[in-house]
Amino acid sequence: MIIAIDGPASSGKGTLARLLARHYGLPHLDTGSLYRAVARKLLRDGADLGDEAAAGRAARALSAADLDDPGLRDETTGEAASIVSAMPDVRAALLDYQRTFAHQPGGAVLDGRDVGTVICPEADAKLFVTAAAAVRARRRADELRARGKAADEHRILEDIEARDRRDTRRAVAPLAPAMDAHLLDTSNLSIEAAFEAAKAVVESAVRKAMAERPPEKPAGL
Ligand code: DC
């Protein structure tokens, strides 16, 4: 079973993806971490973030160790990831890895911006997770404060809105719900309630897929 979860920054999609993966015993890929790792490499090398050739090279040279870098979750890296992710060469370099991950035996859960539209249009269940920008900014600020970091909620809101604009307006694989995605607005939902709603979507998708499967012919016919 392949579960595709897309949505804007801090919508809760990552938390839901992890919970669903654990519940169904499936491997999980946070596809945003790939773009973050590319951005991190460029920042570390002091390269220009607008240098598409350098970004493409960094994407092609990505290794598993790059995904373990604790600096990937930084705000600066997220912002830079949003810039490099608009580059067609970077997206092309990361496509096969994501598709292979999704199609491993037993399936997987992937979350990102274009999983249901580009990476896995054939996914068994698709969720598009949203929340009001102000709610996402508050969640992000709470998360930073819980880690002992300072958080300016107004500034975070501006950054989130700028990132939404960039992610939805880019020419390649923009952030958008797939036609067959189930929309889940988590603005007024607790994590537990959002998880229950997400599980209900997955279970109804599985029932639908079973019902549409052609009946098996009895042996010997
Ligand atoms: O989900 P995130 O905040 O870790 O993503 C960081 C950036 O990476 C985001 O602003 C857009 C980009 N991204 C993307 O373009 N496609 C994906 N499938 C995942 C992330």
PDB file of N, CA, C and O in Angstrom, residues 129-197:
ATOM      1  N   VAL A 129      -3.002  17.691   3.365  1.00  0.00           N
ATOM      2  CA  VAL A 129      -3.173  18.219   4.723  1.00  0.00           C
ATOM      3  C   VAL A 129      -2.910  19.723   4.734  1.00  0.00           C
ATOM      4  O   VAL A 129      -1.855  20.171   4.273  1.00  0.00           O
ATOM      5  N   THR A 130      -3.874  20.487   5.228  1.00  0.00           N
ATOM      6  CA  THR A 130      -3.689  21.943   5.298  1.00  0.00           C
ATOM      7  C   THR A 130      -4.001  22.441   6.712  1.00  0.00           C
ATOM      8  O   THR A 130      -4.540  21.697   7.531  1.00  0.00           O
ATOM      9  N   ALA A 131      -3.684  23.680   6.955  1.00  0.00           N
ATOM     10  CA  ALA A 131      -4.098  24.383   8.178  1.00  0.00           C
ATOM     11  C   ALA A 131      -3.897  25.860   7.865  1.00  0.00           C
ATOM     12  O   ALA A 131      -3.035  26.213   7.036  1.00  0.00           O
ATOM     13  N   ALA A 132      -4.662  26.721   8.533  1.00  0.00           N
ATOM     14  CA  ALA A 132      -4.532  28.163   8.304  1.00  0.00           C
ATOM     15  C   ALA A 132      -3.090  28.587   8.585  1.00  0.00           C
ATOM     16  O   ALA A 132      -2.445  28.035   9.489  1.00  0.00           O
ATOM     17  N   ALA A 133      -2.586  29.561   7.816  1.00  0.00           N
ATOM     18  CA  ALA A 133      -1.183  29.979   7.966  1.00  0.00           C
ATOM     19  C   ALA A 133      -0.878  30.423   9.402  1.00  0.00           C
ATOM     20  O   ALA A 133       0.180  30.097   9.944  1.00  0.00           O
ATOM     21  N   ALA A 134      -1.815  31.138  10.037  1.00  0.00           N
ATOM     22  CA  ALA A 134      -1.567  31.623  11.408  1.00  0.00           C
ATOM     23  C   ALA A 134      -1.437  30.443  12.377  1.00  0.00           C
ATOM     24  O   ALA A 134      -0.627  30.483  13.304  1.00  0.00           O
ATOM     25  N   VAL A 135      -2.223  29.409  12.155  1.00  0.00           N
ATOM     26  CA  VAL A 135      -2.158  28.220  13.018  1.00  0.00           C
ATOM     27  C   VAL A 135      -0.812  27.516  12.814  1.00  0.00           C
ATOM     28  O   VAL A 135      -0.151  27.091  13.767  1.00  0.00           O
ATOM     29  N   ARG A 136      -0.383  27.445  11.563  1.00  0.00           N
ATOM     30  CA  ARG A 136       0.905  26.783  11.272  1.00  0.00           C
ATOM     31  C   ARG A 136       2.055  27.570  11.903  1.00  0.00           C
ATOM     32  O   ARG A 136       3.003  26.994  12.427  1.00  0.00           O
ATOM     33  N   ALA A 137       1.959  28.912  11.860  1.00  0.00           N
ATOM     34  CA  ALA A 137       3.017  29.741  12.451  1.00  0.00           C
ATOM     35  C   ALA A 137       3.068  29.522  13.959  1.00  0.00           C
ATOM     36  O   ALA A 137       4.150  29.421  14.542  1.00  0.00           O
ATOM     37  N   ARG A 138       1.883  29.430  14.583  1.00  0.00           N
ATOM     38  CA  ARG A 138       1.864  29.228  16.040  1.00  0.00           C
ATOM     39  C   ARG A 138       2.478  27.877  16.391  1.00  0.00           C
ATOM     40  O   ARG A 138       3.302  27.752  17.291  1.00  0.00           O
ATOM     41  N   ARG A 139       2.117  26.841  15.607  1.00  0.00           N
ATOM     42  CA  ARG A 139       2.675  25.505  15.876  1.00  0.00           C
ATOM     43  C   ARG A 139       4.198  25.501  15.751  1.00  0.00           C
ATOM     44  O   ARG A 139       4.905  24.916  16.553  1.00  0.00           O
ATOM     45  N   ARG A 140       4.674  26.170  14.698  1.00  0.00           N
ATOM     46  CA  ARG A 140       6.130  26.214  14.459  1.00  0.00           C
ATOM     47  C   ARG A 140       6.831  26.943  15.617  1.00  0.00           C
ATOM     48  O   ARG A 140       7.871  26.511  16.093  1.00  0.00           O
ATOM     49  N   ALA A 141       6.204  28.064  16.074  1.00  0.00           N
ATOM     50  CA  ALA A 141       6.794  28.832  17.179  1.00  0.00           C
ATOM     51  C   ALA A 141       6.820  27.973  18.446  1.00  0.00           C
ATOM     52  O   ALA A 141       7.828  27.933  19.155  1.00  0.00           O
ATOM     53  N   ASP A 142       5.725  27.248  18.719  1.00  0.00           N
ATOM     54  CA  ASP A 142       5.674  26.386  19.916  1.00  0.00           C
ATOM     55  C   ASP A 142       6.759  25.313  19.851  1.00  0.00           C
ATOM     56  O   ASP A 142       7.393  25.004  20.848  1.00  0.00           O
ATOM     57  N   GLU A 143       6.935  24.779  18.625  1.00  0.00           N
ATOM     58  CA  GLU A 143       7.930  23.713  18.429  1.00  0.00           C
ATOM     59  C   GLU A 143       9.340  24.248  18.736  1.00  0.00           C
ATOM     60  O   GLU A 143      10.121  23.609  19.428  1.00  0.00           O
ATOM     61  N   LEU A 144       9.629  25.469  18.237  1.00  0.00           N
ATOM     62  CA  LEU A 144      10.952  26.067  18.454  1.00  0.00           C
ATOM     63  C   LEU A 144      11.157  26.351  19.944  1.00  0.00           C
ATOM     64  O   LEU A 144      12.207  26.057  20.507  1.00  0.00           O
ATOM     65  N   ARG A 145      10.105  26.907  20.586  1.00  0.00           N
ATOM     66  CA  ARG A 145      10.224  27.243  22.017  1.00  0.00           C
ATOM     67  C   ARG A 145      10.430  25.977  22.834  1.00  0.00           C
ATOM     68  O   ARG A 145      11.209  25.973  23.783  1.00  0.00           O
ATOM     69  N   ALA A 146       9.753  24.889  22.436  1.00  0.00           N
ATOM     70  CA  ALA A 146       9.906  23.622  23.172  1.00  0.00           C
ATOM     71  C   ALA A 146      11.348  23.119  23.068  1.00  0.00           C
ATOM     72  O   ALA A 146      11.805  22.381  23.929  1.00  0.00           O
ATOM     73  N   ARG A 147      12.035  23.535  21.998  1.00  0.00           N
ATOM     74  CA  ARG A 147      13.443  23.132  21.853  1.00  0.00           C
ATOM     75  C   ARG A 147      14.390  24.176  22.463  1.00  0.00           C
ATOM     76  O   ARG A 147      15.589  24.166  22.199  1.00  0.00           O
ATOM     77  N   GLY A 148      13.804  25.122  23.227  1.00  0.00           N
ATOM     78  CA  GLY A 148      14.611  26.123  23.913  1.00  0.00           C
ATOM     79  C   GLY A 148      15.099  27.236  23.000  1.00  0.00           C
ATOM     80  O   GLY A 148      16.022  27.977  23.357  1.00  0.00           O
ATOM     81  N   LYS A 149      14.460  27.382  21.806  1.00  0.00           N
ATOM     82  CA  LYS A 149      14.909  28.431  20.886  1.00  0.00           C
ATOM     83  C   LYS A 149      13.948  29.609  20.913  1.00  0.00           C
ATOM     84  O   LYS A 149      12.766  29.436  21.225  1.00  0.00           O
ATOM     85  N   ALA A 150      14.446  30.792  20.565  1.00  0.00           N
ATOM     86  CA  ALA A 150      13.591  31.974  20.505  1.00  0.00           C
ATOM     87  C   ALA A 150      12.715  31.870  19.259  1.00  0.00           C
ATOM     88  O   ALA A 150      13.125  31.280  18.257  1.00  0.00           O
ATOM     89  N   ALA A 151      11.481  32.400  19.328  1.00  0.00           N
ATOM     90  CA  ALA A 151      10.605  32.339  18.160  1.00  0.00           C
ATOM     91  C   ALA A 151       9.799  33.612  18.037  1.00  0.00           C
ATOM     92  O   ALA A 151       9.095  34.005  18.972  1.00  0.00           O
ATOM     93  N   ASP A 152       9.915  34.280  16.901  1.00  0.00           N
ATOM     94  CA  ASP A 152       9.133  35.476  16.621  1.00  0.00           C
ATOM     95  C   ASP A 152       7.988  35.030  15.701  1.00  0.00           C
ATOM     96  O   ASP A 152       8.182  34.809  14.506  1.00  0.00           O
ATOM     97  N   GLU A 153       6.786  34.909  16.306  1.00  0.00           N
ATOM     98  CA  GLU A 153       5.666  34.317  15.569  1.00  0.00           C
ATOM     99  C   GLU A 153       5.278  35.112  14.320  1.00  0.00           C
ATOM    100  O   GLU A 153       4.911  34.547  13.291  1.00  0.00           O
ATOM    101  N   HIS A 154       5.395  36.451  14.429  1.00  0.00           N
ATOM    102  CA  HIS A 154       5.031  37.301  13.289  1.00  0.00           C
ATOM    103  C   HIS A 154       5.975  37.035  12.110  1.00  0.00           C
ATOM    104  O   HIS A 154       5.563  36.863  10.965  1.00  0.00           O
ATOM    105  N   ARG A 155       7.254  36.946  12.424  1.00  0.00           N
ATOM    106  CA  ARG A 155       8.287  36.693  11.412  1.00  0.00           C
ATOM    107  C   ARG A 155       8.090  35.286  10.800  1.00  0.00           C
ATOM    108  O   ARG A 155       8.185  35.095   9.592  1.00  0.00           O
ATOM    109  N   ILE A 156       7.751  34.330  11.666  1.00  0.00           N
ATOM    110  CA  ILE A 156       7.532  32.956  11.188  1.00  0.00           C
ATOM    111  C   ILE A 156       6.349  32.923  10.214  1.00  0.00           C
ATOM    112  O   ILE A 156       6.392  32.266   9.176  1.00  0.00           O
ATOM    113  N   LEU A 157       5.287  33.686  10.570  1.00  0.00           N
ATOM    114  CA  LEU A 157       4.111  33.735   9.693  1.00  0.00           C
ATOM    115  C   LEU A 157       4.491  34.297   8.320  1.00  0.00           C
ATOM    116  O   LEU A 157       4.100  33.759   7.278  1.00  0.00           O
ATOM    117  N   GLU A 158       5.295  35.354   8.321  1.00  0.00           N
ATOM    118  CA  GLU A 158       5.728  35.940   7.036  1.00  0.00           C
ATOM    119  C   GLU A 158       6.517  34.925   6.224  1.00  0.00           C
ATOM    120  O   GLU A 158       6.330  34.792   5.017  1.00  0.00           O
ATOM    121  N   ASP A 159       7.404  34.187   6.910  1.00  0.00           N
ATOM    122  CA  ASP A 159       8.222  33.176   6.215  1.00  0.00           C
ATOM    123  C   ASP A 159       7.348  32.063   5.639  1.00  0.00           C
ATOM    124  O   ASP A 159       7.551  31.615   4.508  1.00  0.00           O
ATOM    125  N   ILE A 160       6.355  31.643   6.421  1.00  0.00           N
ATOM    126  CA  ILE A 160       5.460  30.564   5.969  1.00  0.00           C
ATOM    127  C   ILE A 160       4.684  31.017   4.735  1.00  0.00           C
ATOM    128  O   ILE A 160       4.547  30.279   3.762  1.00  0.00           O
ATOM    129  N   GLU A 161       4.199  32.269   4.775  1.00  0.00           N
ATOM    130  CA  GLU A 161       3.426  32.768   3.633  1.00  0.00           C
ATOM    131  C   GLU A 161       4.308  32.892   2.386  1.00  0.00           C
ATOM    132  O   GLU A 161       3.876  32.564   1.284  1.00  0.00           O
ATOM    133  N   ALA A 162       5.569  33.320   2.607  1.00  0.00           N
ATOM    134  CA  ALA A 162       6.487  33.452   1.458  1.00  0.00           C
ATOM    135  C   ALA A 162       6.776  32.069   0.877  1.00  0.00           C
ATOM    136  O   ALA A 162       6.809  31.870  -0.346  1.00  0.00           O
ATOM    137  N   ARG A 163       6.944  31.085   1.756  1.00  0.00           N
ATOM    138  CA  ARG A 163       7.256  29.722   1.309  1.00  0.00           C
ATOM    139  C   ARG A 163       6.046  29.126   0.559  1.00  0.00           C
ATOM    140  O   ARG A 163       6.199  28.485  -0.472  1.00  0.00           O
ATOM    141  N   ASP A 164       4.837  29.373   1.085  1.00  0.00           N
ATOM    142  CA  ASP A 164       3.619  28.891   0.410  1.00  0.00           C
ATOM    143  C   ASP A 164       3.556  29.456  -1.003  1.00  0.00           C
ATOM    144  O   ASP A 164       3.240  28.743  -1.954  1.00  0.00           O
ATOM    145  N   ARG A 165       3.846  30.766  -1.118  1.00  0.00           N
ATOM    146  CA  ARG A 165       3.765  31.408  -2.433  1.00  0.00           C
ATOM    147  C   ARG A 165       4.751  30.750  -3.383  1.00  0.00           C
ATOM    148  O   ARG A 165       4.417  30.401  -4.514  1.00  0.00           O
ATOM    149  N   ARG A 166       5.998  30.542  -2.900  1.00  0.00           N
ATOM    150  CA  ARG A 166       7.024  29.967  -3.768  1.00  0.00           C
ATOM    151  C   ARG A 166       6.666  28.531  -4.154  1.00  0.00           C
ATOM    152  O   ARG A 166       6.762  28.136  -5.303  1.00  0.00           O
ATOM    153  N   ASP A 167       6.206  27.750  -3.172  1.00  0.00           N
ATOM    154  CA  ASP A 167       5.921  26.335  -3.433  1.00  0.00           C
ATOM    155  C   ASP A 167       4.700  26.133  -4.347  1.00  0.00           C
ATOM    156  O   ASP A 167       4.639  25.167  -5.101  1.00  0.00           O
ATOM    157  N   THR A 168       3.724  27.062  -4.263  1.00  0.00           N
ATOM    158  CA  THR A 168       2.519  26.863  -5.078  1.00  0.00           C
ATOM    159  C   THR A 168       2.652  27.500  -6.465  1.00  0.00           C
ATOM    160  O   THR A 168       1.959  27.105  -7.392  1.00  0.00           O
ATOM    161  N   ARG A 169       3.561  28.477  -6.597  1.00  0.00           N
ATOM    162  CA  ARG A 169       3.629  29.206  -7.877  1.00  0.00           C
ATOM    163  C   ARG A 169       4.726  28.720  -8.803  1.00  0.00           C
ATOM    164  O   ARG A 169       4.834  29.194  -9.926  1.00  0.00           O
ATOM    165  N   ARG A 170       5.581  27.807  -8.343  1.00  0.00           N
ATOM    166  CA  ARG A 170       6.687  27.399  -9.206  1.00  0.00           C
ATOM    167  C   ARG A 170       6.142  26.623 -10.413  1.00  0.00           C
ATOM    168  O   ARG A 170       5.055  26.016 -10.348  1.00  0.00           O
ATOM    169  N   ALA A 171       6.951  26.604 -11.481  1.00  0.00           N
ATOM    170  CA  ALA A 171       6.474  25.989 -12.723  1.00  0.00           C
ATOM    171  C   ALA A 171       6.481  24.462 -12.653  1.00  0.00           C
ATOM    172  O   ALA A 171       5.604  23.811 -13.213  1.00  0.00           O
ATOM    173  N   VAL A 172       7.487  23.893 -11.976  1.00  0.00           N
ATOM    174  CA  VAL A 172       7.572  22.420 -11.921  1.00  0.00           C
ATOM    175  C   VAL A 172       6.978  21.875 -10.632  1.00  0.00           C
ATOM    176  O   VAL A 172       7.345  22.324  -9.549  1.00  0.00           O
ATOM    177  N   ALA A 173       6.115  20.869 -10.769  1.00  0.00           N
ATOM    178  CA  ALA A 173       5.531  20.162  -9.626  1.00  0.00           C
ATOM    179  C   ALA A 173       5.130  21.097  -8.480  1.00  0.00           C
ATOM    180  O   ALA A 173       5.570  20.936  -7.347  1.00  0.00           O
ATOM    181  N   PRO A 174       4.285  22.094  -8.747  1.00  0.00           N
ATOM    182  CA  PRO A 174       3.894  23.012  -7.660  1.00  0.00           C
ATOM    183  C   PRO A 174       3.042  22.295  -6.612  1.00  0.00           C
ATOM    184  O   PRO A 174       2.436  21.264  -6.903  1.00  0.00           O
ATOM    185  N   LEU A 175       3.031  22.869  -5.422  1.00  0.00           N
ATOM    186  CA  LEU A 175       2.201  22.321  -4.352  1.00  0.00           C
ATOM    187  C   LEU A 175       0.736  22.480  -4.743  1.00  0.00           C
ATOM    188  O   LEU A 175       0.263  23.595  -4.952  1.00  0.00           O
ATOM    189  N   ALA A 176       0.039  21.345  -4.872  1.00  0.00           N
ATOM    190  CA  ALA A 176      -1.385  21.375  -5.229  1.00  0.00           C
ATOM    191  C   ALA A 176      -1.983  20.026  -4.876  1.00  0.00           C
ATOM    192  O   ALA A 176      -1.296  19.006  -4.983  1.00  0.00           O
ATOM    193  N   PRO A 177      -3.261  20.015  -4.459  1.00  0.00           N
ATOM    194  CA  PRO A 177      -3.857  18.715  -4.159  1.00  0.00           C
ATOM    195  C   PRO A 177      -4.093  17.914  -5.441  1.00  0.00           C
ATOM    196  O   PRO A 177      -4.482  18.494  -6.459  1.00  0.00           O
ATOM    197  N   ALA A 178      -3.855  16.622  -5.402  1.00  0.00           N
ATOM    198  CA  ALA A 178      -4.192  15.769  -6.544  1.00  0.00           C
ATOM    199  C   ALA A 178      -5.716  15.770  -6.659  1.00  0.00           C
ATOM    200  O   ALA A 178      -6.415  15.990  -5.667  1.00  0.00           O
ATOM    201  N   MET A 179      -6.225  15.533  -7.866  1.00  0.00           N
ATOM    202  CA  MET A 179      -7.675  15.537  -8.087  1.00  0.00           C
ATOM    203  C   MET A 179      -8.385  14.558  -7.150  1.00  0.00           C
ATOM    204  O   MET A 179      -9.490  14.807  -6.697  1.00  0.00           O
ATOM    205  N   ASP A 180      -7.714  13.434  -6.864  1.00  0.00           N
ATOM    206  CA  ASP A 180      -8.344  12.387  -6.049  1.00  0.00           C
ATOM    207  C   ASP A 180      -7.826  12.385  -4.603  1.00  0.00           C
ATOM    208  O   ASP A 180      -7.957  11.383  -3.903  1.00  0.00           O
ATOM    209  N   ALA A 181      -7.242  13.520  -4.165  1.00  0.00           N
ATOM    210  CA  ALA A 181      -6.748  13.573  -2.779  1.00  0.00           C
ATOM    211  C   ALA A 181      -7.894  13.948  -1.832  1.00  0.00           C
ATOM    212  O   ALA A 181      -8.807  14.681  -2.212  1.00  0.00           O
ATOM    213  N   HIS A 182      -7.822  13.443  -0.617  1.00  0.00           N
ATOM    214  CA  HIS A 182      -8.792  13.831   0.410  1.00  0.00           C
ATOM    215  C   HIS A 182      -8.208  15.010   1.165  1.00  0.00           C
ATOM    216  O   HIS A 182      -7.086  14.940   1.643  1.00  0.00           O
ATOM    217  N   LEU A 183      -8.966  16.096   1.264  1.00  0.00           N
ATOM    218  CA  LEU A 183      -8.465  17.282   1.964  1.00  0.00           C
ATOM    219  C   LEU A 183      -8.693  17.124   3.467  1.00  0.00           C
ATOM    220  O   LEU A 183      -9.780  16.723   3.891  1.00  0.00           O
ATOM    221  N   LEU A 184      -7.657  17.430   4.224  1.00  0.00           N
ATOM    222  CA  LEU A 184      -7.779  17.337   5.678  1.00  0.00           C
ATOM    223  C   LEU A 184      -7.248  18.634   6.276  1.00  0.00           C
ATOM    224  O   LEU A 184      -6.044  18.900   6.234  1.00  0.00           O
ATOM    225  N   ASP A 185      -8.174  19.469   6.778  1.00  0.00           N
ATOM    226  CA  ASP A 185      -7.777  20.737   7.389  1.00  0.00           C
ATOM    227  C   ASP A 185      -7.580  20.501   8.888  1.00  0.00           C
ATOM    228  O   ASP A 185      -8.538  20.189   9.603  1.00  0.00           O
ATOM    229  N   THR A 186      -6.344  20.647   9.352  1.00  0.00           N
ATOM    230  CA  THR A 186      -6.044  20.331  10.752  1.00  0.00           C
ATOM    231  C   THR A 186      -6.078  21.572  11.661  1.00  0.00           C
ATOM    232  O   THR A 186      -5.692  21.478  12.817  1.00  0.00           O
ATOM    233  N   SER A 187      -6.554  22.720  11.108  1.00  0.00           N
ATOM    234  CA  SER A 187      -6.531  23.975  11.895  1.00  0.00           C
ATOM    235  C   SER A 187      -7.133  23.804  13.288  1.00  0.00           C
ATOM    236  O   SER A 187      -6.602  24.320  14.261  1.00  0.00           O
ATOM    237  N   ASN A 188      -8.265  23.083  13.345  1.00  0.00           N
ATOM    238  CA  ASN A 188      -8.945  22.952  14.646  1.00  0.00           C
ATOM    239  C   ASN A 188      -8.917  21.520  15.168  1.00  0.00           C
ATOM    240  O   ASN A 188      -9.789  21.126  15.941  1.00  0.00           O
ATOM    241  N   LEU A 189      -7.955  20.748  14.721  1.00  0.00           N
ATOM    242  CA  LEU A 189      -7.899  19.344  15.155  1.00  0.00           C
ATOM    243  C   LEU A 189      -6.672  19.083  16.014  1.00  0.00           C
ATOM    244  O   LEU A 189      -5.592  19.593  15.736  1.00  0.00           O
ATOM    245  N   SER A 190      -6.853  18.248  17.042  1.00  0.00           N
ATOM    246  CA  SER A 190      -5.686  17.792  17.819  1.00  0.00           C
ATOM    247  C   SER A 190      -4.955  16.768  16.944  1.00  0.00           C
ATOM    248  O   SER A 190      -5.510  16.290  15.943  1.00  0.00           O
ATOM    249  N   ILE A 191      -3.749  16.415  17.344  1.00  0.00           N
ATOM    250  CA  ILE A 191      -3.001  15.398  16.585  1.00  0.00           C
ATOM    251  C   ILE A 191      -3.788  14.088  16.548  1.00  0.00           C
ATOM    252  O   ILE A 191      -3.903  13.444  15.502  1.00  0.00           O
ATOM    253  N   GLU A 192      -4.389  13.747  17.695  1.00  0.00           N
ATOM    254  CA  GLU A 192      -5.131  12.477  17.779  1.00  0.00           C
ATOM    255  C   GLU A 192      -6.318  12.502  16.812  1.00  0.00           C
ATOM    256  O   GLU A 192      -6.559  11.526  16.093  1.00  0.00           O
ATOM    257  N   ALA A 193      -7.056  13.630  16.791  1.00  0.00           N
ATOM    258  CA  ALA A 193      -8.234  13.712  15.920  1.00  0.00           C
ATOM    259  C   ALA A 193      -7.818  13.690  14.453  1.00  0.00           C
ATOM    260  O   ALA A 193      -8.463  13.050  13.612  1.00  0.00           O
ATOM    261  N   ALA A 194      -6.706  14.379  14.133  1.00  0.00           N
ATOM    262  CA  ALA A 194      -6.224  14.388  12.740  1.00  0.00           C
ATOM    263  C   ALA A 194      -5.796  12.979  12.328  1.00  0.00           C
ATOM    264  O   ALA A 194      -6.065  12.539  11.204  1.00  0.00           O
ATOM    265  N   PHE A 195      -5.168  12.264  13.245  1.00  0.00           N
ATOM    266  CA  PHE A 195      -4.720  10.899  12.952  1.00  0.00           C
ATOM    267  C   PHE A 195      -5.928   9.991  12.700  1.00  0.00           C
ATOM    268  O   PHE A 195      -5.936   9.197  11.748  1.00  0.00           O
ATOM    269  N   GLU A 196      -6.977  10.128  13.511  1.00  0.00           N
ATOM    270  CA  GLU A 196      -8.185   9.303  13.314  1.00  0.00           C
ATOM    271  C   GLU A 196      -8.786   9.599  11.932  1.00  0.00           C
ATOM    272  O   GLU A 196      -9.189   8.691  11.212  1.00  0.00           O
ATOM    273  N   ALA A 197      -8.833  10.887  11.573  1.00  0.00           N
ATOM    274  CA  ALA A 197      -9.410  11.263  10.278  1.00  0.00           C
ATOM    275  C   ALA A 197      -8.556  10.701   9.137  1.00  0.00           C
ATOM    276  O   ALA A 197      -9.085  10.202   8.136  1.00  0.00           O
TER     277      ALA A 197
END
